[in-house]
Amino acid sequence: MLPSILRSGVLATSVAAALICVPAQAYAEQDPWEGFNRSVFSFNETIDRYALKPAAQGYRYVTPDIAEQGVSNFFDNIADVGNVFNNLFQLKFDAAGKSFSRVAFNSTFGLVGLIDVATPMGIGPHNEDFGQTLGYWGVGSGPYIVLPFFGPSTVRDGLSKPADWAMDPISEVGHVATRNSLYGLRLLDVRARLLQAEQIISGDKYSFTRDAYLQRREYLINDGVVDVQYDSDF
Amino acid sequence: MKKSLIALAVAGAMTAPIVAQADATLYGSFRVGLVSQQDEDLDLRDESTRIGIKGDVDLGLENTKGLFHWEANLDTTDNDAGVVNTDGTKSGKMFSERLAYIGATGNWGTALVGRQYHPHYTMVASHTNIFNSADKEFGEAFILGNNVDGNGYHHKRNDNTLAYASPIMAGFQVVAGAVIAGGNDDSQDDVDGYNVAAQYTGVEGLRVSASYAATEEDGVLGFDQDLWGVGATYKLSALTVAARYEDREIDAAGVTTDERDAWELAAAYQMGATALKARFGDLDIATADVDGEQWGLEVEQKLGNKGRVWVGYTDIDEEVATALNVAEDTLVLGYRLDF
């Protein structure tokens, strides 16, 4: 929805970019390791420019939209397994139960997850990862850090990644070739989904990405309730 | 649906103006499931589709009205009860029986005659029977009152039953029922079996019940069966928890031929239209030296007021599954519409 709106006009794009750019100064404080981060960022950018992005563009080009949607749904369904655990860890029992119900319905009626039948049935997603769980329990995010290959993160979110891997059903796939193929396809799917989002990037790509990441994390951890001072806009 | 029946009655009344209008309700529930079981092909099954008519009749009495109820199973996917003709079509039984009774109800209680639910089911077995699926692996495997293993009366829906249910007094209700099955031998007991039960619902959210049922050795079945059970359900906002215990012994000519007991725990958690349900139980068949457990999970999603889909899974220990002739693992995708 959002990307299609954004594609529809320059005006919409610039408005959205302006909105996202507002708190840029606020997030600079969370980035004491900017020098190191910038060099890792440009390393990641190089890999992305010559390998990942062309692969994702090719994937989008050759794959029918319906198949792409199916792949995205398939990996969202797998991610719902982690959502069950993380919602439980955050004592969000309704969200945990609904995530479990999503897996049950999407894996069966939804043909192993290719179709998201749960959302139209009234069971929407409740996405949570372990970094959000730590944030929920009051663990501070720590400084912003750009990880090689994995991209934007914080100390807390970076350290919580092994927990996310442990809750990832794909890591349980015993057949190595199958497991790696799934990892590869998921990477392609994630990158292809970002192709639309990155169209709104403006100005310094490094700081834009950082601010967008930190703002998004804050938003997710607080389940959409954020303390934003809008008066500085006017 | 009620309207169309009344419309029929009105249409009838036009031609025969003296016909009294009976207040009858036509209702039903269509349920199908796609079932996957260990060592079995995928199977589309009827999940206990039923159609019924019930109503009450003004008897001209101050505190009493007559009532009737008919309900039949309509098999949507197989017609095993029917006869296969030479051209492959089936004829014969379209319905199989569920309920058919007539009675009267008033401030003194309710009296019913016919094929009806025994209190052992409605008051004890029902506590943990919370899944949608009707397959024996889900609902019946560990319930001793029903006739899944070929012995005794169906203390679930049994015919030839005469029953009285008291009104609820200070939260208490008592039900007593007798099976009077007839037979050609006048020397046998007239009452072939009975079931008495009591239930307490005096505390908000709580239901506690106990039941005792017996089959008489001098009755038409020719053996002695003792069955008792207790059950409780407690509902605390979105969470419902339940427990059940049953014990049964069958004796023939003074020798115990079958002795078994079962317990089960169940829980359901409601999140708006979505519900998660779980069951865990144990069955011990002492006379066969068989003991094992069962667990099951079900996810249910209501679609509007009259529709739902569900996914259910159950796992039964091999030893018990073999003894009961049921599948060890069963997965069901179900769809249900009520009217």
Coordinates of C-alpha atoms in Angstrom, one line a residue:
Chain A
M1 CA 0.0 0.0 0.0
L2 CA 2.6 2.5 1.1
P3 CA 5.0 1.9 -1.7
S4 CA 2.3 2.2 -4.4
I5 CA 1.3 5.5 -2.9
L6 CA 4.9 6.6 -2.9
R7 CA 5.4 5.6 -6.5
S8 CA 2.4 7.6 -7.5
G9 CA 3.9 11.0 -7.1
V10 CA 6.9 13.0 -6.3
L11 CA 5.0 15.1 -3.9
A12 CA 4.0 12.2 -1.8
T13 CA 7.6 11.0 -1.8
S14 CA 9.0 14.3 -0.7
V15 CA 6.4 14.6 2.1
A16 CA 7.1 11.2 3.4
A17 CA 10.8 11.8 3.3
A18 CA 10.5 15.1 5.1
L19 CA 8.4 13.4 7.8
I20 CA 11.0 10.7 8.3
C21 CA 13.9 13.1 8.2
V22 CA 12.6 15.3 11.0
P23 CA 14.2 13.6 14.1
A24 CA 17.6 13.2 12.4
Q25 CA 19.4 15.2 15.1
A26 CA 17.8 13.2 17.9
Y27 CA 19.3 9.9 16.7
A28 CA 22.8 11.1 16.1
E29 CA 23.5 10.9 19.8
Q30 CA 22.9 7.2 19.7
D31 CA 25.7 6.8 17.2
P32 CA 29.1 7.3 19.0
W33 CA 30.8 4.8 16.7
E34 CA 29.9 6.6 13.5
G35 CA 33.3 6.3 11.9
F36 CA 33.4 2.6 12.2
N37 CA 29.8 2.3 11.3
R38 CA 30.2 4.3 8.2
S39 CA 33.0 2.1 6.9
V40 CA 31.0 -1.1 7.6
F41 CA 28.0 0.6 5.9
S42 CA 30.0 1.3 2.8
F43 CA 31.2 -2.3 2.8
N44 CA 27.6 -3.5 3.0
E45 CA 26.6 -1.0 0.3
T46 CA 29.2 -2.4 -2.0
I47 CA 28.0 -6.0 -1.5
D48 CA 24.4 -4.8 -2.0
R49 CA 25.2 -2.8 -5.1
Y50 CA 27.0 -5.6 -6.9
A51 CA 25.3 -8.7 -5.6
L52 CA 22.2 -8.5 -3.5
K53 CA 20.3 -5.6 -5.2
P54 CA 20.8 -6.9 -8.8
A55 CA 19.7 -10.4 -7.6
A56 CA 16.6 -9.0 -5.9
Q57 CA 15.8 -6.9 -9.0
G58 CA 16.2 -9.9 -11.2
Y59 CA 14.1 -12.0 -8.9
R60 CA 11.3 -9.4 -9.0
Y61 CA 11.6 -9.2 -12.7
V62 CA 11.3 -12.9 -13.5
T63 CA 8.9 -13.9 -10.7
P64 CA 5.1 -13.3 -11.2
D65 CA 3.7 -11.1 -8.4
I66 CA 1.5 -13.8 -7.1
A67 CA 4.5 -16.1 -6.7
E68 CA 6.5 -13.3 -4.9
Q69 CA 3.6 -12.8 -2.6
G70 CA 3.5 -16.5 -1.9
V71 CA 7.2 -16.6 -1.0
S72 CA 6.7 -13.6 1.2
N73 CA 3.7 -15.2 2.9
F74 CA 5.7 -18.4 3.3
F75 CA 8.5 -16.7 5.2
D76 CA 6.0 -14.5 7.2
N77 CA 4.4 -17.8 8.3
I78 CA 7.7 -19.1 9.4
A79 CA 8.4 -15.9 11.3
D80 CA 5.1 -16.3 13.1
V81 CA 6.7 -19.2 15.0
G82 CA 9.2 -16.7 16.6
N83 CA 6.3 -14.3 17.2
V84 CA 4.6 -17.0 19.3
F85 CA 7.7 -17.2 21.6
N86 CA 8.5 -13.5 21.8
N87 CA 4.9 -12.6 22.5
L88 CA 4.9 -15.2 25.3
F89 CA 8.2 -13.8 26.6
Q90 CA 6.5 -10.3 26.7
L91 CA 3.4 -11.8 28.5
K92 CA 1.3 -10.8 25.5
F93 CA -0.8 -14.0 25.7
D94 CA -3.5 -12.9 23.3
A95 CA -0.9 -12.0 20.7
A96 CA 0.9 -15.2 21.3
G97 CA -2.3 -17.2 20.9
K98 CA -3.2 -15.4 17.8
S99 CA 0.3 -15.9 16.3
F100 CA 0.0 -19.6 17.1
S101 CA -3.5 -19.6 15.4
R102 CA -2.0 -17.9 12.4
V103 CA 0.6 -20.6 12.0
A104 CA -2.0 -23.3 12.5
F105 CA -4.4 -21.9 9.9
N106 CA -1.8 -20.6 7.4
S107 CA 0.1 -23.9 7.5
T108 CA -3.0 -25.9 6.7
F109 CA -5.8 -24.0 5.0
G110 CA -3.1 -21.6 3.7
L111 CA -1.2 -24.4 1.9
V112 CA 2.0 -24.5 4.0
G113 CA 2.0 -20.8 4.4
L114 CA 1.8 -19.7 0.7
I115 CA -1.5 -18.0 1.3
D116 CA -2.2 -15.8 4.3
V117 CA -5.7 -16.9 5.1
A118 CA -5.5 -15.8 8.8
T119 CA -5.4 -12.0 8.1
P120 CA -8.7 -11.9 6.1
M121 CA -10.2 -14.3 8.7
G122 CA -9.5 -11.6 11.3
I123 CA -6.3 -12.9 12.9
G124 CA -3.7 -10.2 12.1
P125 CA 0.1 -10.5 12.7
H126 CA 1.8 -9.5 15.9
N127 CA 5.4 -9.3 14.9
E128 CA 8.0 -9.4 17.7
D129 CA 11.7 -10.4 17.8
F130 CA 14.0 -11.0 20.7
G131 CA 15.5 -7.5 20.6
Q132 CA 11.9 -6.2 21.1
T133 CA 11.4 -8.6 23.9
L134 CA 14.6 -7.3 25.6
G135 CA 13.4 -3.7 25.0
Y136 CA 10.0 -4.6 26.5
W137 CA 11.7 -5.7 29.7
G138 CA 13.6 -2.4 29.8
V139 CA 17.0 -3.3 28.3
G140 CA 18.4 -0.2 26.6
S141 CA 19.2 -0.4 23.0
G142 CA 22.9 0.6 23.5
P143 CA 24.8 2.4 20.7
Y144 CA 23.8 2.1 17.1
I145 CA 26.0 -0.4 15.2
V146 CA 26.2 -1.4 11.6
L147 CA 26.9 -5.1 11.4
P148 CA 28.7 -6.6 8.4
F149 CA 26.2 -8.3 6.1
F150 CA 23.3 -7.9 8.6
G151 CA 23.1 -4.1 8.4
P152 CA 21.7 -1.6 10.8
S153 CA 21.4 -2.8 14.4
T154 CA 22.1 -1.8 18.0
V155 CA 24.2 -3.6 20.6
R156 CA 21.1 -5.0 22.2
D157 CA 19.5 -6.1 18.9
G158 CA 22.8 -7.5 17.6
L159 CA 23.3 -9.6 20.7
S160 CA 19.8 -10.9 20.6
K161 CA 20.1 -12.3 17.1
P162 CA 21.3 -15.7 18.2
A163 CA 18.0 -16.0 20.2
D164 CA 16.1 -15.2 17.0
W165 CA 18.0 -17.8 15.1
A166 CA 17.2 -20.4 17.8
M167 CA 13.5 -19.7 17.3
D168 CA 13.8 -19.8 13.6
P169 CA 12.3 -23.1 12.2
I170 CA 14.5 -23.0 9.2
S171 CA 17.5 -23.5 11.4
E172 CA 15.9 -26.8 12.4
V173 CA 15.9 -28.1 8.8
G174 CA 18.3 -31.0 8.8
H175 CA 19.0 -31.2 5.1
V176 CA 21.8 -28.7 4.6
A177 CA 21.1 -27.9 0.9
T178 CA 17.5 -27.3 1.6
R179 CA 18.2 -25.2 4.7
N180 CA 20.7 -23.0 2.8
S181 CA 18.3 -22.7 -0.2
L182 CA 15.6 -21.4 2.2
Y183 CA 18.1 -18.9 3.8
G184 CA 19.0 -17.7 0.3
L185 CA 15.4 -17.4 -0.9
R186 CA 14.5 -15.5 2.3
L187 CA 17.4 -13.1 1.8
L188 CA 16.1 -12.5 -1.7
D189 CA 12.6 -12.0 -0.5
V190 CA 13.7 -9.5 2.2
R191 CA 15.8 -7.5 -0.2
A192 CA 13.1 -7.5 -2.9
R193 CA 10.6 -6.1 -0.3
L194 CA 13.1 -3.3 0.5
L195 CA 13.4 -2.3 -3.1
Q196 CA 10.2 -0.3 -2.8
A197 CA 10.9 1.1 0.6
E198 CA 14.4 2.5 -0.3
Q199 CA 12.8 4.7 -3.0
I200 CA 12.0 7.2 -0.3
I201 CA 15.6 7.6 0.9
S202 CA 16.9 11.1 0.5
G203 CA 20.0 13.1 1.6
D204 CA 22.8 11.2 3.4
K205 CA 21.9 7.5 3.0
Y206 CA 23.9 6.5 6.1
S207 CA 22.1 8.8 8.5
F208 CA 18.8 8.3 6.8
T209 CA 19.1 4.6 7.3
R210 CA 20.2 4.9 10.9
D211 CA 17.4 7.3 11.8
A212 CA 14.8 5.2 10.0
Y213 CA 16.1 2.1 11.8
L214 CA 16.2 3.5 15.3
Q215 CA 12.8 5.2 14.9
R216 CA 11.2 2.1 13.6
R217 CA 12.6 0.0 16.5
E218 CA 11.3 2.5 19.0
Y219 CA 8.0 2.3 17.3
L220 CA 7.9 -1.5 17.3
I221 CA 9.0 -1.9 20.9
N222 CA 6.3 0.5 22.1
D223 CA 3.8 -1.3 19.9
G224 CA 3.1 1.9 17.9
V225 CA 2.9 4.3 20.9
V226 CA 5.8 6.8 20.5
D227 CA 6.6 10.0 22.3
V228 CA 7.1 12.3 19.4
Q229 CA 7.4 16.1 19.9
Y230 CA 5.6 17.4 16.8
D231 CA 6.0 21.1 17.8
S232 CA 9.5 21.2 16.3
D233 CA 7.9 20.8 12.9
F234 CA 6.3 24.2 13.0
Chain B
M1 CA -35.9 -20.9 9.6
K2 CA -38.5 -20.7 12.3
K3 CA -40.3 -18.2 10.0
S4 CA -40.6 -20.6 7.1
L5 CA -42.1 -23.3 9.4
I6 CA -44.6 -20.8 10.6
A7 CA -45.3 -19.8 7.0
L8 CA -46.0 -23.4 6.3
A9 CA -48.3 -23.6 9.3
V10 CA -50.0 -20.4 8.1
A11 CA -50.4 -21.8 4.6
G12 CA -51.8 -25.0 6.1
A13 CA -54.1 -23.0 8.3
M14 CA -55.7 -21.4 5.2
T15 CA -56.8 -24.7 3.9
A16 CA -57.7 -26.1 7.3
P17 CA -58.4 -23.2 9.6
I18 CA -58.7 -25.4 12.7
V19 CA -55.0 -26.5 12.6
A20 CA -53.3 -25.2 15.7
Q21 CA -50.0 -23.4 15.2
A22 CA -47.1 -25.2 16.9
D23 CA -44.0 -23.3 17.7
A24 CA -41.3 -25.4 16.1
T25 CA -37.7 -24.5 15.2
L26 CA -35.8 -26.1 12.4
Y27 CA -32.1 -26.0 13.0
G28 CA -28.9 -27.7 11.9
S29 CA -25.2 -27.7 11.7
F30 CA -23.2 -28.7 8.7
R31 CA -19.6 -29.9 9.6
V32 CA -17.0 -31.4 7.3
G33 CA -13.4 -32.2 7.8
L34 CA -10.3 -33.1 5.9
V35 CA -8.6 -35.8 8.0
S36 CA -5.0 -37.0 7.8
Q37 CA -4.1 -40.0 9.9
Q38 CA -1.1 -42.0 10.4
D39 CA -1.0 -45.0 8.0
E40 CA -4.2 -43.8 6.3
D41 CA -5.0 -41.9 3.1
L42 CA -6.3 -38.4 3.3
D43 CA -10.0 -38.6 3.9
L44 CA -12.9 -36.1 3.7
R45 CA -15.2 -36.9 6.5
D46 CA -18.4 -35.7 7.9
E47 CA -17.8 -34.2 11.3
S48 CA -21.2 -35.0 12.7
T49 CA -23.5 -32.9 10.6
R50 CA -27.0 -32.7 12.2
I51 CA -30.4 -31.4 11.4
G52 CA -33.2 -31.2 13.9
I53 CA -36.7 -29.9 14.7
K54 CA -37.7 -29.0 18.2
G55 CA -40.6 -27.2 19.7
D56 CA -43.1 -26.9 22.4
V57 CA -46.8 -27.3 22.5
D58 CA -49.4 -25.5 24.7
L59 CA -51.2 -28.1 26.7
G60 CA -53.7 -25.7 28.2
L61 CA -52.0 -26.2 31.6
E62 CA -50.9 -23.4 33.8
N63 CA -47.4 -24.5 34.6
T64 CA -46.7 -27.2 32.0
K65 CA -46.1 -27.4 28.3
G66 CA -45.4 -30.3 26.0
L67 CA -42.1 -30.5 24.1
F68 CA -40.6 -32.6 21.3
H69 CA -37.2 -32.8 19.7
W70 CA -35.9 -34.7 16.7
E71 CA -32.3 -34.6 15.5
A72 CA -30.6 -36.8 13.0
N73 CA -27.1 -37.1 11.6
L74 CA -26.8 -36.4 7.9
D75 CA -23.6 -37.7 6.5
T76 CA -22.2 -35.2 4.0
T77 CA -19.3 -37.3 2.7
D78 CA -20.1 -41.0 3.0
N79 CA -23.3 -42.9 3.2
D80 CA -22.1 -46.0 4.9
A81 CA -25.5 -46.7 6.4
G82 CA -27.1 -47.0 3.0
V83 CA -27.3 -49.8 0.5
V84 CA -25.2 -49.7 -2.6
N85 CA -27.3 -50.3 -5.7
T86 CA -26.1 -52.1 -8.8
D87 CA -25.6 -48.7 -10.6
G88 CA -23.4 -47.4 -7.8
T89 CA -26.0 -45.0 -6.3
K90 CA -27.0 -45.5 -2.7
S91 CA -30.3 -45.8 -1.2
G92 CA -31.7 -46.6 2.2
K93 CA -30.7 -44.7 5.3
M94 CA -30.1 -41.0 4.6
F95 CA -30.1 -40.1 8.2
S96 CA -28.7 -41.9 11.2
E97 CA -30.4 -41.3 14.6
R98 CA -29.3 -38.9 17.2
L99 CA -32.2 -37.7 19.2
A100 CA -36.0 -38.3 19.3
Y101 CA -37.9 -37.6 22.4
I102 CA -41.2 -36.2 23.7
G103 CA -41.8 -34.8 27.1
A104 CA -43.2 -32.1 29.3
T105 CA -41.6 -29.3 31.2
G106 CA -42.8 -26.9 33.9
N107 CA -41.8 -25.3 37.2
W108 CA -41.7 -28.9 38.6
G109 CA -38.9 -29.9 36.3
T110 CA -38.7 -31.8 33.0
A111 CA -39.7 -35.3 32.1
L112 CA -38.6 -36.9 28.8
V113 CA -39.2 -40.2 27.0
G114 CA -37.3 -41.4 24.0
R115 CA -33.8 -41.3 22.6
Q116 CA -32.1 -38.6 24.5
Y117 CA -28.8 -37.5 26.1
H118 CA -28.0 -39.3 29.4
P119 CA -26.8 -37.0 32.2
H120 CA -23.6 -39.0 32.3
Y121 CA -22.7 -37.3 29.0
T122 CA -24.2 -33.9 29.5
M123 CA -23.0 -33.5 33.1
V124 CA -19.7 -35.5 33.2
A125 CA -18.2 -36.3 29.8
S126 CA -19.1 -32.9 28.4
H127 CA -16.7 -31.1 30.7
T128 CA -13.6 -31.9 28.7
N129 CA -15.3 -32.7 25.3
I130 CA -14.4 -29.2 24.0
F131 CA -13.1 -30.0 20.5
N132 CA -15.1 -29.5 17.3
S133 CA -14.0 -32.7 15.7
A134 CA -16.4 -35.6 16.0
D135 CA -13.8 -38.3 15.1
K136 CA -13.4 -40.8 17.9
E137 CA -9.8 -39.9 18.2
F138 CA -10.9 -36.4 19.4
G139 CA -14.1 -36.7 21.3
E140 CA -14.7 -40.2 22.3
A141 CA -11.5 -42.1 22.8
F142 CA -11.2 -41.6 26.5
I143 CA -14.8 -41.3 27.4
L144 CA -16.0 -44.5 29.1
G145 CA -19.7 -43.8 29.2
N146 CA -20.2 -44.1 25.4
N147 CA -20.4 -47.4 23.7
V148 CA -17.2 -47.1 21.6
D149 CA -15.9 -50.5 22.8
G150 CA -19.2 -52.4 22.3
N151 CA -20.3 -52.8 25.9
G152 CA -23.3 -51.5 27.8
Y153 CA -25.6 -48.7 27.0
H154 CA -24.7 -45.4 25.3
H155 CA -24.7 -43.2 28.3
K156 CA -24.6 -40.4 25.7
R157 CA -27.6 -40.7 23.5
N158 CA -29.6 -43.8 24.3
D159 CA -33.1 -44.8 23.3
N160 CA -35.8 -46.4 25.5
T161 CA -34.9 -43.8 28.1
L162 CA -37.3 -42.3 30.6
A163 CA -35.8 -39.3 32.4
Y164 CA -36.6 -36.7 35.0
A165 CA -34.6 -33.5 35.5
S166 CA -35.4 -31.3 38.5
P167 CA -35.4 -27.6 38.2
I168 CA -32.2 -25.8 39.4
M169 CA -32.6 -25.1 43.1
A170 CA -30.0 -23.0 44.8
G171 CA -27.6 -24.0 42.0
F172 CA -28.3 -27.8 42.3
Q173 CA -30.0 -29.9 39.7
V174 CA -30.6 -33.6 39.9
V175 CA -31.3 -35.9 36.9
A176 CA -32.5 -39.5 37.0
G177 CA -33.1 -41.7 34.0
A178 CA -33.9 -45.3 33.4
V179 CA -33.5 -47.5 30.3
I180 CA -36.6 -49.6 29.8
A181 CA -35.8 -51.7 26.8
G182 CA -38.4 -54.4 26.9
G183 CA -37.7 -57.9 25.8
N184 CA -39.7 -61.1 25.6
D185 CA -38.6 -62.6 28.9
D186 CA -40.9 -61.5 31.7
S187 CA -38.6 -62.9 34.3
Q188 CA -36.0 -60.2 33.5
D189 CA -35.7 -56.9 35.3
D190 CA -38.1 -54.3 33.9
V191 CA -35.5 -51.6 34.3
D192 CA -32.5 -52.6 32.3
G193 CA -30.2 -49.8 33.2
Y194 CA -30.2 -46.4 34.9
N195 CA -28.3 -43.2 35.3
V196 CA -28.5 -40.7 38.1
A197 CA -26.5 -37.5 38.2
A198 CA -26.3 -34.2 40.1
Q199 CA -24.8 -30.9 39.1
Y200 CA -24.0 -27.7 41.0
T201 CA -23.8 -24.3 39.1
G202 CA -24.3 -22.0 42.1
V203 CA -21.0 -20.1 41.8
E204 CA -20.4 -17.8 38.8
G205 CA -18.3 -19.6 36.2
L206 CA -18.2 -22.9 38.1
R207 CA -19.9 -26.2 37.1
V208 CA -19.3 -29.4 39.2
S209 CA -21.1 -32.7 38.5
A210 CA -21.2 -36.3 39.4
S211 CA -22.9 -39.3 37.8
Y212 CA -23.5 -42.9 38.5
A213 CA -24.9 -45.3 35.8
A214 CA -25.6 -49.0 36.0
T215 CA -26.6 -51.8 33.6
E216 CA -28.4 -54.7 35.2
E217 CA -27.2 -58.2 34.8
D218 CA -30.8 -59.4 34.9
G219 CA -31.8 -56.9 32.1
V220 CA -31.8 -57.5 28.4
L221 CA -28.0 -57.0 28.0
G222 CA -27.2 -59.9 30.4
F223 CA -24.3 -58.4 32.2
D224 CA -23.6 -56.0 35.0
Q225 CA -21.9 -52.6 34.4
D226 CA -21.1 -49.9 36.9
L227 CA -20.0 -46.6 35.7
W228 CA -19.4 -43.4 37.7
G229 CA -17.7 -40.2 37.0
V230 CA -17.1 -36.7 38.2
G231 CA -16.3 -33.5 36.4
A232 CA -15.7 -29.8 36.9
T233 CA -15.4 -26.7 34.7
Y234 CA -14.3 -23.3 35.8
K235 CA -14.5 -20.3 33.6
L236 CA -12.3 -17.3 34.5
S237 CA -12.9 -14.5 31.9
A238 CA -11.2 -15.7 28.7
L239 CA -9.8 -18.9 30.2
T240 CA -11.8 -22.0 30.8
V241 CA -10.3 -25.1 32.6
A242 CA -12.0 -28.4 33.0
A243 CA -11.3 -31.9 34.5
R244 CA -13.1 -35.2 34.4
Y245 CA -12.6 -38.6 35.9
E246 CA -14.5 -41.8 35.0
D247 CA -14.4 -45.4 36.3
R248 CA -16.1 -48.4 34.8
E249 CA -16.4 -52.1 35.6
I250 CA -18.2 -54.8 33.7
D251 CA -19.0 -58.2 35.3
A252 CA -20.6 -61.2 33.7
A253 CA -21.6 -64.2 35.8
G254 CA -19.6 -62.9 38.7
V255 CA -16.4 -62.5 36.8
T256 CA -14.9 -59.0 36.0
T257 CA -14.4 -58.9 32.2
D258 CA -13.5 -55.2 31.8
E259 CA -12.2 -52.7 34.3
R260 CA -10.9 -49.3 33.3
D261 CA -10.6 -45.7 34.4
A262 CA -9.8 -42.4 32.6
W263 CA -9.0 -38.9 33.6
E264 CA -8.7 -35.8 31.5
L265 CA -7.8 -32.2 31.8
A266 CA -8.9 -29.5 29.3
A267 CA -8.3 -25.8 28.8
A268 CA -9.6 -23.3 26.3
Y269 CA -8.4 -19.7 25.8
Q270 CA -10.7 -17.3 24.0
M271 CA -9.2 -14.3 22.1
G272 CA -12.2 -12.6 20.4
A273 CA -13.2 -14.9 17.6
T274 CA -10.2 -17.0 18.0
A275 CA -9.9 -19.9 20.5
L276 CA -7.0 -22.2 21.5
K277 CA -8.0 -25.5 23.1
A278 CA -5.9 -28.2 24.6
R279 CA -6.7 -31.6 26.2
F280 CA -4.5 -34.1 28.0
G281 CA -5.7 -37.4 29.4
D282 CA -4.9 -40.9 30.5
L283 CA -6.7 -44.2 30.1
D284 CA -5.9 -47.3 32.1
I285 CA -7.5 -50.6 31.1
A286 CA -6.7 -52.7 34.1
T287 CA -8.0 -56.0 32.7
A288 CA -6.0 -55.7 29.5
D289 CA -2.9 -54.3 31.3
V290 CA -3.0 -51.2 28.9
D291 CA -2.2 -47.7 30.1
G292 CA -1.5 -44.7 28.0
E293 CA -2.0 -41.0 27.4
Q294 CA -3.5 -38.7 24.9
W295 CA -3.0 -35.0 24.1
G296 CA -4.6 -32.8 21.6
L297 CA -4.7 -29.2 20.4
E298 CA -7.3 -27.3 18.5
V299 CA -7.4 -23.8 17.0
E300 CA -10.8 -22.4 16.2
Q301 CA -11.8 -19.3 14.4
K302 CA -15.4 -18.1 14.3
L303 CA -16.5 -16.5 11.1
G304 CA -19.5 -14.4 11.7
N305 CA -22.1 -15.7 14.1
K306 CA -22.8 -19.0 12.3
G307 CA -19.6 -20.2 10.8
R308 CA -16.2 -21.4 11.9
V309 CA -13.1 -23.2 10.8
W310 CA -10.7 -25.2 12.9
V311 CA -7.5 -27.1 12.9
G312 CA -7.2 -30.0 15.3
Y313 CA -4.4 -32.4 16.1
T314 CA -4.3 -35.3 18.5
D315 CA -1.7 -37.8 19.5
I316 CA -2.5 -41.1 21.4
D317 CA 0.0 -43.5 22.9
E318 CA 0.5 -46.5 20.6
E319 CA -0.6 -49.1 23.3
V320 CA -3.9 -47.4 23.9
A321 CA -4.5 -46.5 20.3
T322 CA -4.1 -50.2 19.4
A323 CA -6.4 -51.3 22.2
L324 CA -9.1 -48.8 21.2
N325 CA -8.6 -49.3 17.4
V326 CA -8.0 -45.6 16.8
A327 CA -5.2 -43.7 15.0
E328 CA -2.2 -42.6 16.9
D329 CA -1.9 -39.2 15.1
T330 CA -4.8 -37.3 13.6
L331 CA -4.9 -33.9 11.9
V332 CA -8.3 -32.4 11.0
L333 CA -9.1 -29.3 9.0
G334 CA -12.7 -28.5 9.8
Y335 CA -15.4 -26.2 8.4
R336 CA -18.8 -25.7 10.1
L337 CA -21.9 -23.7 9.3
D338 CA -24.9 -23.5 11.6
F339 CA -28.4 -22.3 11.0

